Amino acid sequence: MTEIFWTSRADADLDAIFNFAARNSEDYALLLVQRILGAVKSLRDFPLSGRSVPEFERPDIREVILIPYRIVYRVLDQEVHILIVQHAAKQLPDDLPI
């Protein structure tokens, strides 16, 4: 089974998503975060299930789309590193730690 690691950036993204959604409904915000965590949890068994990120064209940089979010991660041996969780309409930042 693959181990999951969250970067500080991705962890902060998850907090920001919750806080933004909670302005309208804490119940919805919690449900949204649970959906994101569920998508990440599935990577333990299927780390290569996400597609390659088109901006990078590298087989180790992958993403899961959970509309409207992109969960971008890097696969390293038996590890998955969650790099960023962001709205799919946004461009990925240039300083993504890959």
PDB file of C-alpha atoms in Angstrom, residues 19-85:
ATOM      1  CA  ASN A  19     -12.978  28.141   4.959  1.00  0.00           C
ATOM      2  CA  PHE A  20     -14.278  29.499   1.667  1.00  0.00           C
ATOM      3  CA  ALA A  21     -17.103  26.962   1.436  1.00  0.00           C
ATOM      4  CA  ALA A  22     -17.953  27.337   5.130  1.00  0.00           C
ATOM      5  CA  ARG A  23     -18.878  30.972   4.578  1.00  0.00           C
ATOM      6  CA  ASN A  24     -22.079  29.635   3.010  1.00  0.00           C
ATOM      7  CA  SER A  25     -22.456  26.277   4.758  1.00  0.00           C
ATOM      8  CA  GLU A  26     -20.207  24.448   7.199  1.00  0.00           C
ATOM      9  CA  ASP A  27     -22.013  21.205   6.395  1.00  0.00           C
ATOM     10  CA  TYR A  28     -21.229  21.583   2.690  1.00  0.00           C
ATOM     11  CA  ALA A  29     -17.640  22.575   3.472  1.00  0.00           C
ATOM     12  CA  LEU A  30     -17.160  19.439   5.540  1.00  0.00           C
ATOM     13  CA  LEU A  31     -18.708  17.276   2.829  1.00  0.00           C
ATOM     14  CA  LEU A  32     -16.465  18.866   0.196  1.00  0.00           C
ATOM     15  CA  VAL A  33     -13.304  18.268   2.237  1.00  0.00           C
ATOM     16  CA  GLN A  34     -14.398  14.682   2.901  1.00  0.00           C
ATOM     17  CA  ARG A  35     -14.830  14.130  -0.856  1.00  0.00           C
ATOM     18  CA  ILE A  36     -11.326  15.483  -1.508  1.00  0.00           C
ATOM     19  CA  LEU A  37      -9.852  13.315   1.253  1.00  0.00           C
ATOM     20  CA  GLY A  38     -11.701  10.294  -0.157  1.00  0.00           C
ATOM     21  CA  ALA A  39     -10.221  10.887  -3.607  1.00  0.00           C
ATOM     22  CA  VAL A  40      -6.747  11.136  -2.080  1.00  0.00           C
ATOM     23  CA  LYS A  41      -7.302   8.024   0.042  1.00  0.00           C
ATOM     24  CA  SER A  42      -8.031   5.983  -3.104  1.00  0.00           C
ATOM     25  CA  LEU A  43      -4.484   6.782  -4.274  1.00  0.00           C
ATOM     26  CA  ARG A  44      -3.167   4.442  -1.554  1.00  0.00           C
ATOM     27  CA  ASP A  45      -4.313   1.478  -3.609  1.00  0.00           C
ATOM     28  CA  PHE A  46      -4.186   3.048  -7.071  1.00  0.00           C
ATOM     29  CA  PRO A  47      -1.434   5.704  -7.146  1.00  0.00           C
ATOM     30  CA  LEU A  48      -1.290   5.786 -10.937  1.00  0.00           C
ATOM     31  CA  SER A  49      -5.054   6.140 -11.370  1.00  0.00           C
ATOM     32  CA  GLY A  50      -4.842   9.883 -11.976  1.00  0.00           C
ATOM     33  CA  ARG A  51      -3.959  11.252 -15.372  1.00  0.00           C
ATOM     34  CA  SER A  52      -0.604  12.811 -16.197  1.00  0.00           C
ATOM     35  CA  VAL A  53      -0.712  16.570 -15.733  1.00  0.00           C
ATOM     36  CA  PRO A  54      -0.735  18.087 -19.246  1.00  0.00           C
ATOM     37  CA  GLU A  55       1.340  21.105 -18.182  1.00  0.00           C
ATOM     38  CA  PHE A  56       4.279  18.927 -17.148  1.00  0.00           C
ATOM     39  CA  GLU A  57       4.159  15.839 -19.374  1.00  0.00           C
ATOM     40  CA  ARG A  58       5.900  13.763 -16.704  1.00  0.00           C
ATOM     41  CA  PRO A  59       4.637  10.320 -15.730  1.00  0.00           C
ATOM     42  CA  ASP A  60       5.329  10.934 -12.010  1.00  0.00           C
ATOM     43  CA  ILE A  61       3.248  14.140 -11.825  1.00  0.00           C
ATOM     44  CA  ARG A  62      -0.409  13.189 -11.907  1.00  0.00           C
ATOM     45  CA  GLU A  63      -3.776  14.621 -10.993  1.00  0.00           C
ATOM     46  CA  VAL A  64      -7.224  13.604  -9.929  1.00  0.00           C
ATOM     47  CA  ILE A  65     -10.054  15.836 -11.093  1.00  0.00           C
ATOM     48  CA  LEU A  66     -12.798  16.226  -8.532  1.00  0.00           C
ATOM     49  CA  ILE A  67     -14.939  18.912 -10.111  1.00  0.00           C
ATOM     50  CA  PRO A  68     -14.269  21.765  -9.670  1.00  0.00           C
ATOM     51  CA  TYR A  69     -10.868  20.919  -8.121  1.00  0.00           C
ATOM     52  CA  ARG A  70      -7.571  19.476  -9.300  1.00  0.00           C
ATOM     53  CA  ILE A  71      -5.583  17.391  -6.867  1.00  0.00           C
ATOM     54  CA  VAL A  72      -2.034  17.358  -8.224  1.00  0.00           C
ATOM     55  CA  TYR A  73       0.380  14.820  -6.801  1.00  0.00           C
ATOM     56  CA  ARG A  74       3.754  13.194  -7.381  1.00  0.00           C
ATOM     57  CA  VAL A  75       4.359   9.452  -7.285  1.00  0.00           C
ATOM     58  CA  LEU A  76       7.697   8.384  -5.785  1.00  0.00           C
ATOM     59  CA  ASP A  77       8.227   4.633  -5.332  1.00  0.00           C
ATOM     60  CA  GLN A  78       5.695   3.662  -2.644  1.00  0.00           C
ATOM     61  CA  GLU A  79       4.773   7.259  -1.801  1.00  0.00           C
ATOM     62  CA  VAL A  80       2.291   9.814  -3.081  1.00  0.00           C
ATOM     63  CA  HIS A  81       2.978  13.469  -2.311  1.00  0.00           C
ATOM     64  CA  ILE A  82      -0.039  15.760  -2.613  1.00  0.00           C
ATOM     65  CA  LEU A  83       1.377  18.959  -4.102  1.00  0.00           C
ATOM     66  CA  ILE A  84      -1.618  21.234  -4.542  1.00  0.00           C
ATOM     67  CA  VAL A  85      -5.402  21.258  -4.455  1.00  0.00           C
TER      68      VAL A  85
END
